[in-house]
Coordinates of C-alpha atoms and ligand atoms in Angstrom, one line a residue:
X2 CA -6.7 -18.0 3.1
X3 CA -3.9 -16.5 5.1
X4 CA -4.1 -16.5 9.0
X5 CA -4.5 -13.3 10.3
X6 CA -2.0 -11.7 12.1
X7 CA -3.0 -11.6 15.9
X8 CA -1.5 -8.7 18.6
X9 CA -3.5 -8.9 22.1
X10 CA -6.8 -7.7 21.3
X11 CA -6.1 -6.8 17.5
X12 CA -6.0 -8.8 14.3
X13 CA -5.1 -8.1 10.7
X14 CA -6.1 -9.8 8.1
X15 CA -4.6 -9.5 4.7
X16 CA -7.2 -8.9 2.2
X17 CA -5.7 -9.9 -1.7
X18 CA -6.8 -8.9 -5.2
X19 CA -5.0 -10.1 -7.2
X20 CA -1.0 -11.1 -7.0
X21 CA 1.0 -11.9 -10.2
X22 CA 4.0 -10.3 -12.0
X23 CA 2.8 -7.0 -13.6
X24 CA 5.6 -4.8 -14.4
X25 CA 9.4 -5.2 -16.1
X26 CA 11.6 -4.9 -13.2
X27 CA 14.0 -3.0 -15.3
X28 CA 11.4 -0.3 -16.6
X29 CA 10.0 -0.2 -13.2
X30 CA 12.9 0.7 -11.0
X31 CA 14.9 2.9 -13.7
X32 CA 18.6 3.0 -12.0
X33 CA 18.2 -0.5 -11.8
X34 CA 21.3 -2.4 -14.2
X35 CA 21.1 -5.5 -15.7
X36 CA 24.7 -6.2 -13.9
X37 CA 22.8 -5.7 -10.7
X38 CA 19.9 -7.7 -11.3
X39 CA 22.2 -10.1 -12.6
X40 CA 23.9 -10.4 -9.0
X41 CA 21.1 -10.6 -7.1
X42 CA 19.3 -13.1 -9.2
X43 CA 19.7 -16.2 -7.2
X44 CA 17.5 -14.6 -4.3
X45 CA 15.3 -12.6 -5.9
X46 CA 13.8 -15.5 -8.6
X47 CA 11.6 -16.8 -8.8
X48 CA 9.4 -15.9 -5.4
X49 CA 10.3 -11.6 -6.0
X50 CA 11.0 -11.7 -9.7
X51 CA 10.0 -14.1 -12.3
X52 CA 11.8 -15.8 -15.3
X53 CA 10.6 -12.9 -17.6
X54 CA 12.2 -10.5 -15.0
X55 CA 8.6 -9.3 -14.2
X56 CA 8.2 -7.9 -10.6
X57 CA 6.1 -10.5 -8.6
X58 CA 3.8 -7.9 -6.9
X59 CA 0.1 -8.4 -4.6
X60 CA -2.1 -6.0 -4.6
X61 CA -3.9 -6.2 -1.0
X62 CA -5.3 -3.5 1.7
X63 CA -5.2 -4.6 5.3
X64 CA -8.0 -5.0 7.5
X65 CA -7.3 -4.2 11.1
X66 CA -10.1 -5.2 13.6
X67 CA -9.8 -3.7 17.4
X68 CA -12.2 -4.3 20.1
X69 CA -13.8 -1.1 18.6
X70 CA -13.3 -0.6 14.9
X71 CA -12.6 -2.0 12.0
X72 CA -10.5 -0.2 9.7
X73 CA -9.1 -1.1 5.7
X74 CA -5.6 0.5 5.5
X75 CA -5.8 1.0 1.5
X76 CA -8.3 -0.1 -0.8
X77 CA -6.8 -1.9 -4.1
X78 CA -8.0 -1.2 -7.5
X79 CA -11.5 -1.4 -7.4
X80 CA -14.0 -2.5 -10.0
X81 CA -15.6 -1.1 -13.1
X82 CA -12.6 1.1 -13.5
X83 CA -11.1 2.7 -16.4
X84 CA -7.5 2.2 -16.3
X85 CA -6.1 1.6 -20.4
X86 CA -3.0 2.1 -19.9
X87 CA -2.6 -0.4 -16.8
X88 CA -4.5 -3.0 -18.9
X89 CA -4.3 -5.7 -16.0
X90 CA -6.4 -3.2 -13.8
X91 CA -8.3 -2.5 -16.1
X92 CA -12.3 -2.2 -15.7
X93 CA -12.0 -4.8 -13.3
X94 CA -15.1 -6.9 -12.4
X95 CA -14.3 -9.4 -10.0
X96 CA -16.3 -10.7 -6.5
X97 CA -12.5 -11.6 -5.2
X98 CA -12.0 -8.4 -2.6
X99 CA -15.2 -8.7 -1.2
X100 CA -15.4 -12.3 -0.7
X101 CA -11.9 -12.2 0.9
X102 CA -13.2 -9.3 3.7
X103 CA -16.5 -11.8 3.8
X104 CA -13.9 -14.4 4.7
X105 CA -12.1 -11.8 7.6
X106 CA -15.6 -11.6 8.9
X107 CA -17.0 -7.7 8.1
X108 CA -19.2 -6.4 5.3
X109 CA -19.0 -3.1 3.1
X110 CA -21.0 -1.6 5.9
X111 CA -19.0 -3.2 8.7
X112 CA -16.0 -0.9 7.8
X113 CA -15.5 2.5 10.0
X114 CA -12.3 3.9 9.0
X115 CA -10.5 3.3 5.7
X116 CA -6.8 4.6 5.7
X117 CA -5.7 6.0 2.2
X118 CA -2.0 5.6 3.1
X119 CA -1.4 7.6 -0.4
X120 CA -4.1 8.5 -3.2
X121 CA -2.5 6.1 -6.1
X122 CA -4.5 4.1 -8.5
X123 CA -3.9 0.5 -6.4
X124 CA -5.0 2.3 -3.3
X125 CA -8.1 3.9 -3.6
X126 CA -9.7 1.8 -6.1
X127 CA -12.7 0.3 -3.3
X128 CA -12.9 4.0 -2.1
X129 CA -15.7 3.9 -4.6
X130 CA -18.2 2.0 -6.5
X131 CA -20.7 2.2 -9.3
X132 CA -24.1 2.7 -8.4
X133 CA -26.5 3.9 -10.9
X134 CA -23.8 5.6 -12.9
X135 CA -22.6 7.2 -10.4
X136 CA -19.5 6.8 -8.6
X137 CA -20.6 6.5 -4.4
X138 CA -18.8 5.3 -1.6
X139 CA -18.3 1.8 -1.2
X140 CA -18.6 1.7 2.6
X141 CA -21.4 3.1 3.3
X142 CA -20.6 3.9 7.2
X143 CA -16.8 4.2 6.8
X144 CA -15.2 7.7 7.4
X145 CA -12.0 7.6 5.2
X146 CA -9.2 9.5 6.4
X147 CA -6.2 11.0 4.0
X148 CA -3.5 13.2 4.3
X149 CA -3.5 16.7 4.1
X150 CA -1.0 17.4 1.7
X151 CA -1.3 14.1 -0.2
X152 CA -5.3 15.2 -1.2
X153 CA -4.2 18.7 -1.6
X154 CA -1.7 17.7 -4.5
X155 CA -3.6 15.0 -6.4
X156 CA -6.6 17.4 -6.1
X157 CA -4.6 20.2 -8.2
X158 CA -3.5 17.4 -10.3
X159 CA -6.9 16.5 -11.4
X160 CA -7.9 20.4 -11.9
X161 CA -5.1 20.9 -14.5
X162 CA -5.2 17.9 -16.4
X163 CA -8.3 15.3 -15.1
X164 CA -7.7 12.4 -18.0
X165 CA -4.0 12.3 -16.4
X166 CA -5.4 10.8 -12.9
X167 CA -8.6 9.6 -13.8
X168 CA -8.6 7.4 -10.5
X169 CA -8.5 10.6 -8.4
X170 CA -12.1 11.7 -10.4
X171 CA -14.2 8.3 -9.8
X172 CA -12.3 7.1 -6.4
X173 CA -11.4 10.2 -4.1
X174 CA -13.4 13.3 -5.3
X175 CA -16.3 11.0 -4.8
X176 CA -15.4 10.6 -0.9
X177 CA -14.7 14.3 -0.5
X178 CA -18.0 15.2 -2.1
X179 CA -20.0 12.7 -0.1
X180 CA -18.5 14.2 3.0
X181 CA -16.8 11.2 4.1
X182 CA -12.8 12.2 4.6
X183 CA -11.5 13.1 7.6
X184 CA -8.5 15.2 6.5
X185 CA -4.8 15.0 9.0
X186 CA -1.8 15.4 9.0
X187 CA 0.4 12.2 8.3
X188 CA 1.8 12.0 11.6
X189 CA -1.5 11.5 13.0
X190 CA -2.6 9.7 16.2
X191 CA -5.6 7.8 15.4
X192 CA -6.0 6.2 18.9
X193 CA -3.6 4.2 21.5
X194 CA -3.1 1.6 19.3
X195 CA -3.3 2.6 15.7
X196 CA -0.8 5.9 14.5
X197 CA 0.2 7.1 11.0
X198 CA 3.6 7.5 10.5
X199 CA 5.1 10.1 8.0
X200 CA 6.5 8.0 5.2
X201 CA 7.0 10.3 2.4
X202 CA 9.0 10.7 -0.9
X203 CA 7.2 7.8 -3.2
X204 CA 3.8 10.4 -2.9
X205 CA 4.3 13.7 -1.3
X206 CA 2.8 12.9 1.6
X207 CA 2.5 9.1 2.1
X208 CA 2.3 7.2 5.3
X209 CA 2.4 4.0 6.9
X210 CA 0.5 2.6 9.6
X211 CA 2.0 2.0 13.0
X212 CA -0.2 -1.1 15.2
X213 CA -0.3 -2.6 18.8
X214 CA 2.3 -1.5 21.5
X215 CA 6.1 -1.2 21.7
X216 CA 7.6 -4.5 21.3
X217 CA 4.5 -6.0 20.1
X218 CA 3.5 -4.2 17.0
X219 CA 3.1 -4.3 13.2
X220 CA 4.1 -1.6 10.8
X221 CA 1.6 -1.8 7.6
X222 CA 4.1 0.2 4.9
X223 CA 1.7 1.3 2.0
X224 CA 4.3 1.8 -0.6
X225 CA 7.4 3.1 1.1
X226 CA 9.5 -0.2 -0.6
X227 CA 7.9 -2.4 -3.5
X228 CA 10.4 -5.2 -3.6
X229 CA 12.8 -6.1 -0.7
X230 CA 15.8 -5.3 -3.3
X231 CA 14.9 -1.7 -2.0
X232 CA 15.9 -3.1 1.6
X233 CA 19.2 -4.4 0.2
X234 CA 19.7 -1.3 -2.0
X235 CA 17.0 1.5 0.2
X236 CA 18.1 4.2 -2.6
X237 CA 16.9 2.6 -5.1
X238 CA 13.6 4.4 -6.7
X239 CA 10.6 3.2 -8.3
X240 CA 9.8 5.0 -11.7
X241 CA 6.3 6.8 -9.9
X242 CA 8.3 7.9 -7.1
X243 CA 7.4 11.9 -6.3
X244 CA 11.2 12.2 -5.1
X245 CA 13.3 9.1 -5.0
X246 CA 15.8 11.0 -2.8
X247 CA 13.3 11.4 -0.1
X248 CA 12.2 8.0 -0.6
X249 CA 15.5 5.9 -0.1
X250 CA 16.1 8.5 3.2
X251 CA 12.6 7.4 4.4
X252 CA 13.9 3.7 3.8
X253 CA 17.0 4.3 5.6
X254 CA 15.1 6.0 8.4
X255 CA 12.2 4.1 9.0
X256 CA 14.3 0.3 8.7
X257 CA 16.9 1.9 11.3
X258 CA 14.2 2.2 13.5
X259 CA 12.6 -0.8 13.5
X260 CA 15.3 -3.8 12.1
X261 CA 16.5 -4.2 16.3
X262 CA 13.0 -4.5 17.3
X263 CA 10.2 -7.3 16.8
X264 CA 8.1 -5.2 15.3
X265 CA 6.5 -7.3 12.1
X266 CA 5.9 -5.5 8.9
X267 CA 3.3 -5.8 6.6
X268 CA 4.4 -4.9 3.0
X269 CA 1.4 -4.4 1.1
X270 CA 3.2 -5.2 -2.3
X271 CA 5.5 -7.9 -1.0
X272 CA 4.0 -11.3 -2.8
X273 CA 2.1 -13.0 0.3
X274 CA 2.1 -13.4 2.9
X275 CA 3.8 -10.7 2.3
X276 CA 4.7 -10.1 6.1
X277 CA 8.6 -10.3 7.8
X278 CA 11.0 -8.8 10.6
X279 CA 13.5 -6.0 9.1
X280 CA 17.4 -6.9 9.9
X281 CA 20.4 -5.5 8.6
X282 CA 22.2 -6.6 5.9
X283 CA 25.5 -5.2 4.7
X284 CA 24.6 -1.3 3.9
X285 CA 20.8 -1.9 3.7
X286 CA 18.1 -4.2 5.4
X287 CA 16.7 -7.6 4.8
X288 CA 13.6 -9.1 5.4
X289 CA 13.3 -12.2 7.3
X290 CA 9.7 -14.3 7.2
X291 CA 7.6 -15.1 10.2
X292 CA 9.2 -18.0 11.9
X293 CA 12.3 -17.9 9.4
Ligands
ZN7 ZN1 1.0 0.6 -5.0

């Protein structure tokens, strides 16, 4: 398994799955041409696309362990869940997640916080699981913190049209109603070491997750980027993107901020070990790998 990260006192472990190529990269960034896949082809394949021009993506939450807590930034797809039109996430029944946070060293029960860095279907699957028919929390001591706006939306989503985001009925609602969120805003501090940052423009009100101290820190992204061709090209949108504008701004803004500094980030779609330092590269940002 891959080695966890390690900042002073803190470690983050990447917890996997499932990694494959899932979608058409065409179909699933829209402006994309062929002409510029074409021209980009040499670095992207086979490791970020693959021969069938399928977008190699992992789907992976985080788990961040300080002296104190232990907190899951995002929780995957989840199991037992109906998903028919995303047939490879589909009613999922797999042991993989939970033997790979038995690997890290916790438990369902060891988990205190889990961040829900935006309420999509690949990141609030483990919110929940099936007990007795019923759809309960799947850390039983965890209090799972979302953002204000971002539950706000998806919960008048699911009023006006519930078979549209069926994840938000059997993976978030479920939280709420048990009492378990702890609602902020996205720009909140969770302690010294751990702070969300304000990411939005894929959700509404997505954020990432800011870890460790200046100069020695690790940015977990949740999905501001999907593929490091949104470095090269940051206004390049993804086809579930709220507002694609605000998205490629929050690229611009967030890699300006960070691509001078050693902060490492964590990019929870990047294929594994899906971890790199952010540098420029002619009008965007690249991603350079751990020791590359
Ligand atoms: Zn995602």
């Amino acid at each position: 398994m891959t080695t966890p990260l390690t900042l002073g006192e803190i470690t983050i472990h990447p917890v996997v799955e499932q990694e494959g190529a899932f979608f058409d990269v065409l179909s699933f960034f829209p402006k994309l041409t062929k002409e510029l896949l074409d021209e980009n082809r040499a670095w992207l394949q086979p490791e970020f696309v693959d021969l069938q021009d399928r977008l190699v993506l992992c789907i992976q939450s985080f788990l961040i362990k300080t002296p104190r807590h232990n907190i899951l930034i995002d929780a995957c797809v989840g199991n037992h869940k109906s998903r028919p039109s995303r047939p490879f996430w589909n009613m999922l029944n797999s042991d993989r997640f939970e033997k790979r946070l038995a690997a890290a060293g916790v438990s369902l029960s060891d988990i205190d916080y889990v961040m829900c860095t935006h309420l999509h279907t690949d990141h609030v699957g483990w919110n929940t699981r099936l007990e007795n028919g019923r759809w309960v929390p799947t850390f039983p001591n965890a209090t799972y913190i979302m953002a204000d706006r971002e539950l706000t939306h998806w919960t008048q989503r699911e009023k006006e049209n519930p078979q549209s985001v069926s994840w938000i009925t059997d993976s978030v609602l479920p939280v709420i109603q048990a009492k378990r969120a702890k609602i902020v805003t996205s720009d909140f501090a969770f302690d010294d070491s751990v702070k969300l940052i304000p990411t939005p423009g894929h959700t509404i009100d997505h954020f990432s997750v800011l870890i460790g101290r200046s100069r020695a820190d690790v940015l977990v992204t949740g999905d501001m980027i999907h593929s490091p061709l949104q470095g090269k090209y940051p206004e390049l949108g993804m086809m579930s993107d709220y507002d694609s504008a605000q998205a490629g701004a929050t690229r611009r803004a967030v890699f300006d901020r960070f691509c001078d500094e050693p902060t490492i980030i964590c990019v929870t779609h990047f294929p594994s070990p899906s971890t790199a330092r952010v540098r420029r590269w002619p009008d965007g940002y690249r991603f350079i790998p751990l020791g590359g």
